[in-house]
CSV table of N, CA and C in Angstrom, one decimal:
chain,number,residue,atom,x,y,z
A,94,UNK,N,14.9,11.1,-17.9
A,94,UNK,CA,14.1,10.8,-16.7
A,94,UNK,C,13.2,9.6,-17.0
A,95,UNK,N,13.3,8.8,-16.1
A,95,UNK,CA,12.1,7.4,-16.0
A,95,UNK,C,10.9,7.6,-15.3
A,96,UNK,N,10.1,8.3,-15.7
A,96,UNK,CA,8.9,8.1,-14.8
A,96,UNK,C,8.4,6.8,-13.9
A,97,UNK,N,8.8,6.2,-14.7
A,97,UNK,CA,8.1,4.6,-14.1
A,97,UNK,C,8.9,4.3,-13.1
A,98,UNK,N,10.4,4.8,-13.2
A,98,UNK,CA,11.3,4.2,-12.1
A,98,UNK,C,11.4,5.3,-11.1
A,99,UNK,N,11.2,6.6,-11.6
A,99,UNK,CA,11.0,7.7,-10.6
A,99,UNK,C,13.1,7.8,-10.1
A,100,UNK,N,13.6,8.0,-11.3
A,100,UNK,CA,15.1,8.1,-11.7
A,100,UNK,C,15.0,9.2,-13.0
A,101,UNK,N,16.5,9.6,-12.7
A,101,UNK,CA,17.0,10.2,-14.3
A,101,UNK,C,18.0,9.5,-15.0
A,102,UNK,N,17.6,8.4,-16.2
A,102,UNK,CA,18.5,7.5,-16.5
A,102,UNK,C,19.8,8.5,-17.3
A,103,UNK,N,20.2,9.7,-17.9
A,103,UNK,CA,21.1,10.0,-17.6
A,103,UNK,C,22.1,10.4,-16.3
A,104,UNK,N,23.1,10.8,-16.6
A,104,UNK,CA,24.2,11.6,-15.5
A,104,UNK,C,24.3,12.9,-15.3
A,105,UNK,N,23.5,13.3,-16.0
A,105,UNK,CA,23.4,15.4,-16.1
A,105,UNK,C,22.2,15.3,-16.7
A,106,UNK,N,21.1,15.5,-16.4
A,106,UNK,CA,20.0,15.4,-17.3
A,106,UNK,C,19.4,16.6,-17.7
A,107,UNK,N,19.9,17.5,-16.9
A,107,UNK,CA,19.5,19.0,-17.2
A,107,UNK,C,20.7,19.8,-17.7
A,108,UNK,N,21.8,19.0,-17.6
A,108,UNK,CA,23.0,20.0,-18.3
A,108,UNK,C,24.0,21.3,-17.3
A,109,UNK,N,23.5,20.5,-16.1
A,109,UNK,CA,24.3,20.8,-14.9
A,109,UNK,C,25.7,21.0,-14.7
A,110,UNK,N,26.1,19.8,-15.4
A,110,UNK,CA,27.4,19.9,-15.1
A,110,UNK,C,28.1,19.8,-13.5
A,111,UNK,N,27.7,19.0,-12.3
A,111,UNK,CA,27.3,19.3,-11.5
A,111,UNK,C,28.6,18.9,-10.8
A,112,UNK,N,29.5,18.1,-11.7
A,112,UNK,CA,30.7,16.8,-10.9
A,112,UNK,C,29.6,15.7,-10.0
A,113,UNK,N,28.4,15.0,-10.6
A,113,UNK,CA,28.1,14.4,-9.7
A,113,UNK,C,27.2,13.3,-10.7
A,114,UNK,N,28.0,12.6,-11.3
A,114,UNK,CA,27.8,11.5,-12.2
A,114,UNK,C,27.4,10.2,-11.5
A,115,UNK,N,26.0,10.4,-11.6
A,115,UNK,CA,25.7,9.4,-10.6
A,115,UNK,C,24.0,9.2,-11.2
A,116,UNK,N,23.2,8.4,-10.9
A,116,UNK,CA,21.7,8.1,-11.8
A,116,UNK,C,21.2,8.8,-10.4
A,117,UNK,N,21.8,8.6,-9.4
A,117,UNK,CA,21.0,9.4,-8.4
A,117,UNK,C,21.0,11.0,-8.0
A,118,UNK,N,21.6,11.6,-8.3
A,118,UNK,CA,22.5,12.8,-7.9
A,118,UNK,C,21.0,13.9,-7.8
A,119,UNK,N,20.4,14.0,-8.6
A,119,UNK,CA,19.2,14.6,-9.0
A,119,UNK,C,17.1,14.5,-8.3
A,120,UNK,N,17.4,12.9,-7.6
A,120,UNK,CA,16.2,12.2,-7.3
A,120,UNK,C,16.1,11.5,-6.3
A,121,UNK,N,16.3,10.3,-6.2
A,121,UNK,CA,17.1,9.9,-5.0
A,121,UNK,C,17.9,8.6,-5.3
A,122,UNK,N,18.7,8.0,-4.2
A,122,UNK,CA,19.6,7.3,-4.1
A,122,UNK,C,19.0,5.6,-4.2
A,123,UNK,N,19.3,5.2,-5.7
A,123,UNK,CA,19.0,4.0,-6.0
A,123,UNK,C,19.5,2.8,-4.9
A,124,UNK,N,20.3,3.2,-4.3
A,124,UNK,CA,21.2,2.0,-3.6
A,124,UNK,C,20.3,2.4,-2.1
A,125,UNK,N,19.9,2.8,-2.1
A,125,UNK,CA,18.3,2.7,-0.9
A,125,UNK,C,17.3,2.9,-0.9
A,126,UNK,N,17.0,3.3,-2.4
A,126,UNK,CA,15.7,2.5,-3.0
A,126,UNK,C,14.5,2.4,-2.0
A,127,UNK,N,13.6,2.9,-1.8
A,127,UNK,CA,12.2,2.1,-0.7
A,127,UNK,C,11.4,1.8,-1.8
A,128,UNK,N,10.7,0.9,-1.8
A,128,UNK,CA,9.1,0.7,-2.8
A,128,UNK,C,8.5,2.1,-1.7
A,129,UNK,N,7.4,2.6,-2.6
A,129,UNK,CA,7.1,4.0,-2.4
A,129,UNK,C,5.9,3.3,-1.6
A,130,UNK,N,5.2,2.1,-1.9
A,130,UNK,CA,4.3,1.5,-1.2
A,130,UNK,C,4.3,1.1,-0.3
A,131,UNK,N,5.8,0.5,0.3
A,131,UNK,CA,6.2,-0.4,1.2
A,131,UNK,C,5.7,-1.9,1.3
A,132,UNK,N,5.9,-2.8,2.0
A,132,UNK,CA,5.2,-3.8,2.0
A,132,UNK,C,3.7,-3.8,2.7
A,133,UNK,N,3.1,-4.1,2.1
A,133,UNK,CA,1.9,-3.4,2.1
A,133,UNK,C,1.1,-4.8,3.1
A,134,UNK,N,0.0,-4.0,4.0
A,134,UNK,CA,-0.8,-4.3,5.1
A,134,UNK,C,-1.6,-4.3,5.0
A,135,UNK,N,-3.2,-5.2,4.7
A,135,UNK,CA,-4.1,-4.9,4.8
A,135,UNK,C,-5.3,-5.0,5.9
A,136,UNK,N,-6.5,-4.5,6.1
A,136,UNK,CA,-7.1,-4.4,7.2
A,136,UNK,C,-8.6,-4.3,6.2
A,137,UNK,N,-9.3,-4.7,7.1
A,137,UNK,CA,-10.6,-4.7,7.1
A,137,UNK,C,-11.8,-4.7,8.5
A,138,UNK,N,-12.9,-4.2,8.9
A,138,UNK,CA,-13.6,-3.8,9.6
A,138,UNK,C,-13.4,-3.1,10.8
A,139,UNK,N,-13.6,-1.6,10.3
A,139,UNK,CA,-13.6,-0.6,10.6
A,139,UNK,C,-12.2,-0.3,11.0
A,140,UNK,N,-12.3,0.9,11.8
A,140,UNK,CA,-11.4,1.4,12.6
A,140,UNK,C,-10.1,0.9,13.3
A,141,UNK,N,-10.6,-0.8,13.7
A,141,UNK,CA,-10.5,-1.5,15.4
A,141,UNK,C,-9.1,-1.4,14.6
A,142,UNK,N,-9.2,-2.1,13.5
A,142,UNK,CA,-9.0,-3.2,12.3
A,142,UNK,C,-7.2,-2.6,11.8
A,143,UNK,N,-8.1,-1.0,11.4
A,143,UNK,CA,-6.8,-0.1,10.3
A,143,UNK,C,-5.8,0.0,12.0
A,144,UNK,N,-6.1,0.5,13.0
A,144,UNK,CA,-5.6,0.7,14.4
A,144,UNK,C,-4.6,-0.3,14.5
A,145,UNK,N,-5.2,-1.9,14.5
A,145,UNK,CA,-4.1,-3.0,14.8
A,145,UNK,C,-3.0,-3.3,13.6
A,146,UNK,N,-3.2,-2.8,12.4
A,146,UNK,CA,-2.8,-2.7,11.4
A,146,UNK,C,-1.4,-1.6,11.5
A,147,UNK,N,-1.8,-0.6,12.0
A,147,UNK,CA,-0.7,0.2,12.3
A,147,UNK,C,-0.1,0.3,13.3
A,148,UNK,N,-0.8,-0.9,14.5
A,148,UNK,CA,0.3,-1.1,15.3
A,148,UNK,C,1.7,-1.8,14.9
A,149,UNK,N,1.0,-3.0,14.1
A,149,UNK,CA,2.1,-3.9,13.6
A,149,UNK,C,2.6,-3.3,12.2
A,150,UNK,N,2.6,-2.3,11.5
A,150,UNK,CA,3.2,-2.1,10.5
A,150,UNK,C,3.9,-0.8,11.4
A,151,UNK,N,4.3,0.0,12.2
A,151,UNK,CA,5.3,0.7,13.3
A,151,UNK,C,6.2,-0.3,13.9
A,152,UNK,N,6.1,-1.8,14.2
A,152,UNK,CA,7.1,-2.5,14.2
A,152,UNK,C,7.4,-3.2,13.4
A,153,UNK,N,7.0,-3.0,12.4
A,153,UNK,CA,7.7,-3.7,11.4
A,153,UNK,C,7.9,-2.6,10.1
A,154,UNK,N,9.6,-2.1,10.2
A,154,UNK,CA,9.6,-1.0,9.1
A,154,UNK,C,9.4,-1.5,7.7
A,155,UNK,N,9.2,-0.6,7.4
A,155,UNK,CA,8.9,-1.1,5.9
A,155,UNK,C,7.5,-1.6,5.3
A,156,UNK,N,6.8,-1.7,6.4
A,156,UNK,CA,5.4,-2.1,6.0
A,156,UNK,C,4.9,-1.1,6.3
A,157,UNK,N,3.1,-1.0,5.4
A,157,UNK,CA,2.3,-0.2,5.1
A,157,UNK,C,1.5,-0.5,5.0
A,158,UNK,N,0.3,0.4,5.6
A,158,UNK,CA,-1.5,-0.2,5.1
A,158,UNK,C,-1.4,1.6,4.0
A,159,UNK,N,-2.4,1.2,3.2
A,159,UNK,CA,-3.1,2.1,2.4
A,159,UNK,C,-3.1,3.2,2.6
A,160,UNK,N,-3.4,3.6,3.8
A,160,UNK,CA,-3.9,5.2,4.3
A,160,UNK,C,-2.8,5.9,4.7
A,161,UNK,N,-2.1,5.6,5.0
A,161,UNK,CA,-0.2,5.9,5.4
A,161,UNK,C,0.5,6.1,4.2
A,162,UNK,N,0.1,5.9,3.3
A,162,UNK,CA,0.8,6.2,2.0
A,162,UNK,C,0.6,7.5,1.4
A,163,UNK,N,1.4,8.6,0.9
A,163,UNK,CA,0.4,9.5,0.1
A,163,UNK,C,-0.4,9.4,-0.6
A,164,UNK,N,-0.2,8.7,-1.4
A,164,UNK,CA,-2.1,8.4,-2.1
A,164,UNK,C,-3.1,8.2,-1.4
A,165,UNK,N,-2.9,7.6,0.1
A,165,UNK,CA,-3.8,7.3,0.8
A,165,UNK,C,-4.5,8.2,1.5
A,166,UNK,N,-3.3,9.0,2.2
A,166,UNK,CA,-3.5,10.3,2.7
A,166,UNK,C,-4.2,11.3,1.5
A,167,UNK,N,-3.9,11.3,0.6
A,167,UNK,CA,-4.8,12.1,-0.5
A,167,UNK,C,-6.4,11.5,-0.5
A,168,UNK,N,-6.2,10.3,-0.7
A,168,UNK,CA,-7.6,10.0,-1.1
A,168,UNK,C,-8.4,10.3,0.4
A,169,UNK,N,-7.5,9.8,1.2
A,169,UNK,CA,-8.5,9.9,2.7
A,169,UNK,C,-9.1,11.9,2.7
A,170,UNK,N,-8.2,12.9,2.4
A,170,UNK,CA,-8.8,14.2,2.4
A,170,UNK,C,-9.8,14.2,1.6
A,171,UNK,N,-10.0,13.5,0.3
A,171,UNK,CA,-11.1,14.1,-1.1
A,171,UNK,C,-11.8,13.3,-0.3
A,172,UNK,N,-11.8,11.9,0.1
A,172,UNK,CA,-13.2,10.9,0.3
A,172,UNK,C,-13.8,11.4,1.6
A,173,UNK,N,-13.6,12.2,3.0
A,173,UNK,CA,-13.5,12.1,4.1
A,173,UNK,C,-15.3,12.9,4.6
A,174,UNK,N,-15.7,13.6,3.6
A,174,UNK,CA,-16.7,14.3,3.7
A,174,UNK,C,-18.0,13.8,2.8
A,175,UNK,N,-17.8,12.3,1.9
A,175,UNK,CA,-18.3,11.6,1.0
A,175,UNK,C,-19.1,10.9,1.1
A,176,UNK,N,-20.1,10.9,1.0
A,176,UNK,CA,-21.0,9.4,1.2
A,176,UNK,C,-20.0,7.9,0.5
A,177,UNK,N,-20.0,7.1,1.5
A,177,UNK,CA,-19.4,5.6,1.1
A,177,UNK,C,-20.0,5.0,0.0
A,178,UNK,N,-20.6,5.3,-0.6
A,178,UNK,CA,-21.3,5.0,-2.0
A,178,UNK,C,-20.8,5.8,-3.1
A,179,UNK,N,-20.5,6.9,-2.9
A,179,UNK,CA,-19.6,7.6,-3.7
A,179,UNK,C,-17.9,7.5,-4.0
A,180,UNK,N,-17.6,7.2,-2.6
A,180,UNK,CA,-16.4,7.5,-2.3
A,180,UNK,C,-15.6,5.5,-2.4
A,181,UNK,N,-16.5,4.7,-2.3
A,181,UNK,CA,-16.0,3.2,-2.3
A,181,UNK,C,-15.3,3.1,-3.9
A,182,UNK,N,-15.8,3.9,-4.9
A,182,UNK,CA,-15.4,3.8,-6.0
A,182,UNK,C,-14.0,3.5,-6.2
A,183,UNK,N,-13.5,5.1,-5.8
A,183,UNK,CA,-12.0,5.8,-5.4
A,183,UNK,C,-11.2,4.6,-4.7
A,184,UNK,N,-11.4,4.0,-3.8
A,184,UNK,CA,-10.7,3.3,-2.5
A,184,UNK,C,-10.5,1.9,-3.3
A,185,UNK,N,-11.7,1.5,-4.4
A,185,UNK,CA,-11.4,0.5,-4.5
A,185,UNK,C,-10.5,0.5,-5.7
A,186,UNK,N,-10.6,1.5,-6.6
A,186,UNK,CA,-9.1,1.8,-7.5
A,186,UNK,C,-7.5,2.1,-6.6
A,187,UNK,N,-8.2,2.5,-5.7
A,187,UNK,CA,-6.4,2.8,-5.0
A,187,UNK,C,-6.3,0.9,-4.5
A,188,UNK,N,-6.8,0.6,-4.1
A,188,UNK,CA,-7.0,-0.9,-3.1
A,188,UNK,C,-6.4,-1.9,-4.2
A,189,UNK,N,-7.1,-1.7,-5.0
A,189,UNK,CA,-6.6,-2.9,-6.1
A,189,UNK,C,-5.1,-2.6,-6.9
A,190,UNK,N,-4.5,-1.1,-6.8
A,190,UNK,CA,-3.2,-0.5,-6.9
A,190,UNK,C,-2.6,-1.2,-5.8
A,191,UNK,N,-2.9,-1.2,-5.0
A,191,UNK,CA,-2.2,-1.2,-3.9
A,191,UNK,C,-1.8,-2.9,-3.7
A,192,UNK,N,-3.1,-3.5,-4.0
A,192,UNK,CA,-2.6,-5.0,-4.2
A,192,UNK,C,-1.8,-5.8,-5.2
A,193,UNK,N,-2.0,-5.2,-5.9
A,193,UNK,CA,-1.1,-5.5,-7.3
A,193,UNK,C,-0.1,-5.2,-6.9
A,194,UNK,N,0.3,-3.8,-6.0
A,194,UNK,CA,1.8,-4.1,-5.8
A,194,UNK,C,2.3,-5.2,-4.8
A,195,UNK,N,1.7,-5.5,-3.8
A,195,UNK,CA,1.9,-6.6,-3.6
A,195,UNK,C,2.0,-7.7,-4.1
A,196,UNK,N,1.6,-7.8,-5.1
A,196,UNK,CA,1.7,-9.2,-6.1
A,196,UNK,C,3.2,-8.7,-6.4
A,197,UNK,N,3.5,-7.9,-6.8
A,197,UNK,CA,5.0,-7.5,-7.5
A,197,UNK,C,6.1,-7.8,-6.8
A,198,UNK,N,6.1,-7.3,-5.4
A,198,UNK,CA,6.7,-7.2,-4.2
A,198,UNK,C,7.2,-8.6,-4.2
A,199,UNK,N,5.8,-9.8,-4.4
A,199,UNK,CA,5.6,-11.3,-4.0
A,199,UNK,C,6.7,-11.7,-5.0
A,200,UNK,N,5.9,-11.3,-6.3
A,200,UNK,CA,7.4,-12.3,-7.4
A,200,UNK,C,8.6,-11.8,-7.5
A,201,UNK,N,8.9,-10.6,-7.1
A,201,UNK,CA,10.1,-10.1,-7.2
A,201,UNK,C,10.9,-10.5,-6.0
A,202,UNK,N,10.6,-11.8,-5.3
A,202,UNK,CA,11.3,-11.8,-3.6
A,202,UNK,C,11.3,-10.9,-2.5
A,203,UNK,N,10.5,-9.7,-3.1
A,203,UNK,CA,10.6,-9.4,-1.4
A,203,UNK,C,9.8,-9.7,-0.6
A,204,UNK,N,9.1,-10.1,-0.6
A,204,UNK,CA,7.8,-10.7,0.5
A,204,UNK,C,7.5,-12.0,0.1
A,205,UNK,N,7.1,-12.6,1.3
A,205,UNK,CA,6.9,-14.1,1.1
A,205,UNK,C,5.0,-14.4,1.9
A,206,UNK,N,4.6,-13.4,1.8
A,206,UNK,CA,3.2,-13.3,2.1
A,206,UNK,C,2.8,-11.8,2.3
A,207,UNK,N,1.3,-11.4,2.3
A,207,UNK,CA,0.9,-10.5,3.1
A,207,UNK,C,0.2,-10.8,4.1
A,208,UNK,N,0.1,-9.5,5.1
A,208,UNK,CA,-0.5,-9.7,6.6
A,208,UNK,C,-2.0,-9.2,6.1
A,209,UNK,N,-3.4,-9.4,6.7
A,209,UNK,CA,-4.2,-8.6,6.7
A,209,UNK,C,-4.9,-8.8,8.3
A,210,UNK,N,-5.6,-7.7,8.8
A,210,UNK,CA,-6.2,-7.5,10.0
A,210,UNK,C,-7.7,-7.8,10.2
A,211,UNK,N,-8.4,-8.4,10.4
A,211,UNK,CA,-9.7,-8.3,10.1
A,211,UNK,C,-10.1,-8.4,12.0
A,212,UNK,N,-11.3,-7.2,11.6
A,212,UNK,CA,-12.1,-7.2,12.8
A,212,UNK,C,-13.5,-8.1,13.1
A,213,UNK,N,-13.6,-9.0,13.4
A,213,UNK,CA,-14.3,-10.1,13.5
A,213,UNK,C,-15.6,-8.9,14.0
A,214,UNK,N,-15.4,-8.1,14.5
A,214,UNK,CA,-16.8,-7.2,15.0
A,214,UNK,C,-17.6,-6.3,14.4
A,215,UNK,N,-17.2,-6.4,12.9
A,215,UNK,CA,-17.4,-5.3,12.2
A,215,UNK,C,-17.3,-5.7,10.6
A,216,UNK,N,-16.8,-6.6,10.5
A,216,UNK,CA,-16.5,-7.1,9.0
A,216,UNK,C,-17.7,-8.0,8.1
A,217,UNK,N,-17.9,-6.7,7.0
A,217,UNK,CA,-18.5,-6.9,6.2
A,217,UNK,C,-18.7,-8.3,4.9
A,218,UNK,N,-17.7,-9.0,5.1
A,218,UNK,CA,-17.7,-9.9,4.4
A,218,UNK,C,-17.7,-9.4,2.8
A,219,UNK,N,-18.5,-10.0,2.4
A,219,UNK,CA,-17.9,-10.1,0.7
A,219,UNK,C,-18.1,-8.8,0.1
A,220,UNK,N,-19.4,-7.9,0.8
A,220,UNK,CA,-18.9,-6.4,0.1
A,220,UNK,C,-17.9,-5.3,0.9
A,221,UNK,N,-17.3,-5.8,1.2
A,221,UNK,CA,-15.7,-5.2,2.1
A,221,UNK,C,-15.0,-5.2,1.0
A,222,UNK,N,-13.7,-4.0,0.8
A,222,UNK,CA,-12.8,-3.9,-0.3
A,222,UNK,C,-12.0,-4.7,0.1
A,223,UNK,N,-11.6,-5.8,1.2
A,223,UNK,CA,-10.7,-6.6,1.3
A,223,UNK,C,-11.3,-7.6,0.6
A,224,UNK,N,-12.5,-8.2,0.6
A,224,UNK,CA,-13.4,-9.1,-0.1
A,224,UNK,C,-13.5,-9.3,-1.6
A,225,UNK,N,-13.8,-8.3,-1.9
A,225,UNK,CA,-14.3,-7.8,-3.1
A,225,UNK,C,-12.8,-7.2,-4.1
A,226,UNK,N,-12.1,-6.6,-3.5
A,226,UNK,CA,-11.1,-5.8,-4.1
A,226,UNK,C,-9.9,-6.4,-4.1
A,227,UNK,N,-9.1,-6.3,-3.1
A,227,UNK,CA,-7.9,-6.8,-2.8
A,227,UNK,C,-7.5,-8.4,-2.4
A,228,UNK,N,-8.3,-9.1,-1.8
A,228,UNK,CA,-8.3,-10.6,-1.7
A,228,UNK,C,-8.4,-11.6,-2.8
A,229,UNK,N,-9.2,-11.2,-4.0
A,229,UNK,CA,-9.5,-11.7,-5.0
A,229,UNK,C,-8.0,-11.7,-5.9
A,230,UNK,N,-7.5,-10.2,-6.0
A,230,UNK,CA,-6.1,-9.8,-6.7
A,230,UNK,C,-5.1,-10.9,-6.2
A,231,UNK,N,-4.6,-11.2,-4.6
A,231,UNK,CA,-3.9,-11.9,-3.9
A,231,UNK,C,-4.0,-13.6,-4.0
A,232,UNK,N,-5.5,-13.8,-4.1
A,232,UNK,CA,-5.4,-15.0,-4.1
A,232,UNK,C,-5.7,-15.6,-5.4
A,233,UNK,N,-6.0,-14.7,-6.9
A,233,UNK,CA,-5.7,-15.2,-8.3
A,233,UNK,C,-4.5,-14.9,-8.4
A,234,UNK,N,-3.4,-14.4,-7.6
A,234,UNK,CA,-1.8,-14.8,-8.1
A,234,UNK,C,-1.2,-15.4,-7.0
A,235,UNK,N,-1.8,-16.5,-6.3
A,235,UNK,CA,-1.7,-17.2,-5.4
A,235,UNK,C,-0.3,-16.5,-4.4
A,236,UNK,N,-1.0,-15.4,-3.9
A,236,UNK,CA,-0.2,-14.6,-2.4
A,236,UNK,C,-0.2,-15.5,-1.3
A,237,UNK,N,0.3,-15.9,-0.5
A,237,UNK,CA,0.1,-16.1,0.8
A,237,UNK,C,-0.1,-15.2,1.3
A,238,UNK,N,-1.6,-15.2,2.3
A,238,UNK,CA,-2.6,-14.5,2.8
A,238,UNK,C,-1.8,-15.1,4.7
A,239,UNK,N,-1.8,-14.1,5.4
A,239,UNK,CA,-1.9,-14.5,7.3
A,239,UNK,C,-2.5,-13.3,7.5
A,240,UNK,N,-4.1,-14.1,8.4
A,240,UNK,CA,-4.9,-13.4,8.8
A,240,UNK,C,-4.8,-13.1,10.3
A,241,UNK,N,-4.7,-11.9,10.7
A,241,UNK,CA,-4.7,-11.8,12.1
A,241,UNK,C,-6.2,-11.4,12.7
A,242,UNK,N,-6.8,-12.0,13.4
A,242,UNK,CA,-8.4,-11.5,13.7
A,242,UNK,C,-8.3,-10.5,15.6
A,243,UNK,N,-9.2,-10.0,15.1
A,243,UNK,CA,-9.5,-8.9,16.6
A,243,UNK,C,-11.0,-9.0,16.5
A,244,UNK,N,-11.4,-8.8,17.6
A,244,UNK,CA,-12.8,-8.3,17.7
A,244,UNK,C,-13.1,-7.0,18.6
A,245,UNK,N,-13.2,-6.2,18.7
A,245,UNK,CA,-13.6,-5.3,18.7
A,245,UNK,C,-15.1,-4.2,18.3
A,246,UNK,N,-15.5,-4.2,19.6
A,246,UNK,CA,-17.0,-3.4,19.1
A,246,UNK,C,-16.5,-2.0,19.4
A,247,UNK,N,-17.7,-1.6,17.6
A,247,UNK,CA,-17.0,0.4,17.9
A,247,UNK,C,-18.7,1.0,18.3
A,248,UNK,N,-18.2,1.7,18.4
A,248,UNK,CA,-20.1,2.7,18.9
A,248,UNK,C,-20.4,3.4,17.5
């Protein structure tokens, strides 16, 4: 088994015997493969922001923001009851995972930029995890960045 690849590089790896000689038979099917990340979407200020974010990643398959991911969905349950001073730690270890794979994504061809969302009504600027975390990762491995802007005021 490959952890890294999340495969069993044998054909029987447990001694099955199964008639089903195949790297996938056991995990899943290499020949449709998803990045487990998707092509990844980012958003910044507040709500408005992650909202317009998941509009356009539902039409566009295959893409993803952070919180739609299982790790995200995990981290969102442990951080959800946390003071933001606590919990920015967490988000910005997952955020800068999450960018990195987009750098990967970038040099390996499948993406030829990422999208991010920013809410002009609410964005924090440079101490924002798009700021500080993820933008910095994108644009020291020279990503193409397309910024979509909203404004939106939240109560």
């Amino acid at each position: 088994y490959s952890p890294e690849m999340g495969i069993y590089i044998s054909s029987d790896p447990i001694g099955l015997a199964g008639n089903n000689p195949t790297l996938y038979g056991y995990v899943q099917d290499v020949n449709t493969w998803l990045d487990i990340w998707g092509f990844n979407v980012f958003w910044s200020g507040r709500s408005p922001a992650l909202e317009a974010a998941r509009v356009f990643t539902s039409n566009n398959p295959g893409r993803v923001v952070l919180e739609d991911t299982s790790k995200g969905i995990e981290l969102t349950n442990i951080t959800k009851e946390m003071d933001w001073i606590d919990a920015k730690p967490l988000w910005n270890n997952a955020s800068a995972e999450f960018a990195e794979n987009a750098v990967a994504d970038f040099n390996a061809g499948k993406i030829s930029h990422v999208d991010v969302f920013i809410n002009d009504a609410h964005y924090s600027g440079s101490i924002s995890v798009w700021e500080s975390v993820e933008k910095p990762i994108l644009v020291k491995n020279n990503i193409p960045i397309v910024e979509h802007h909203i404004n939106v005021k939240c109560t």
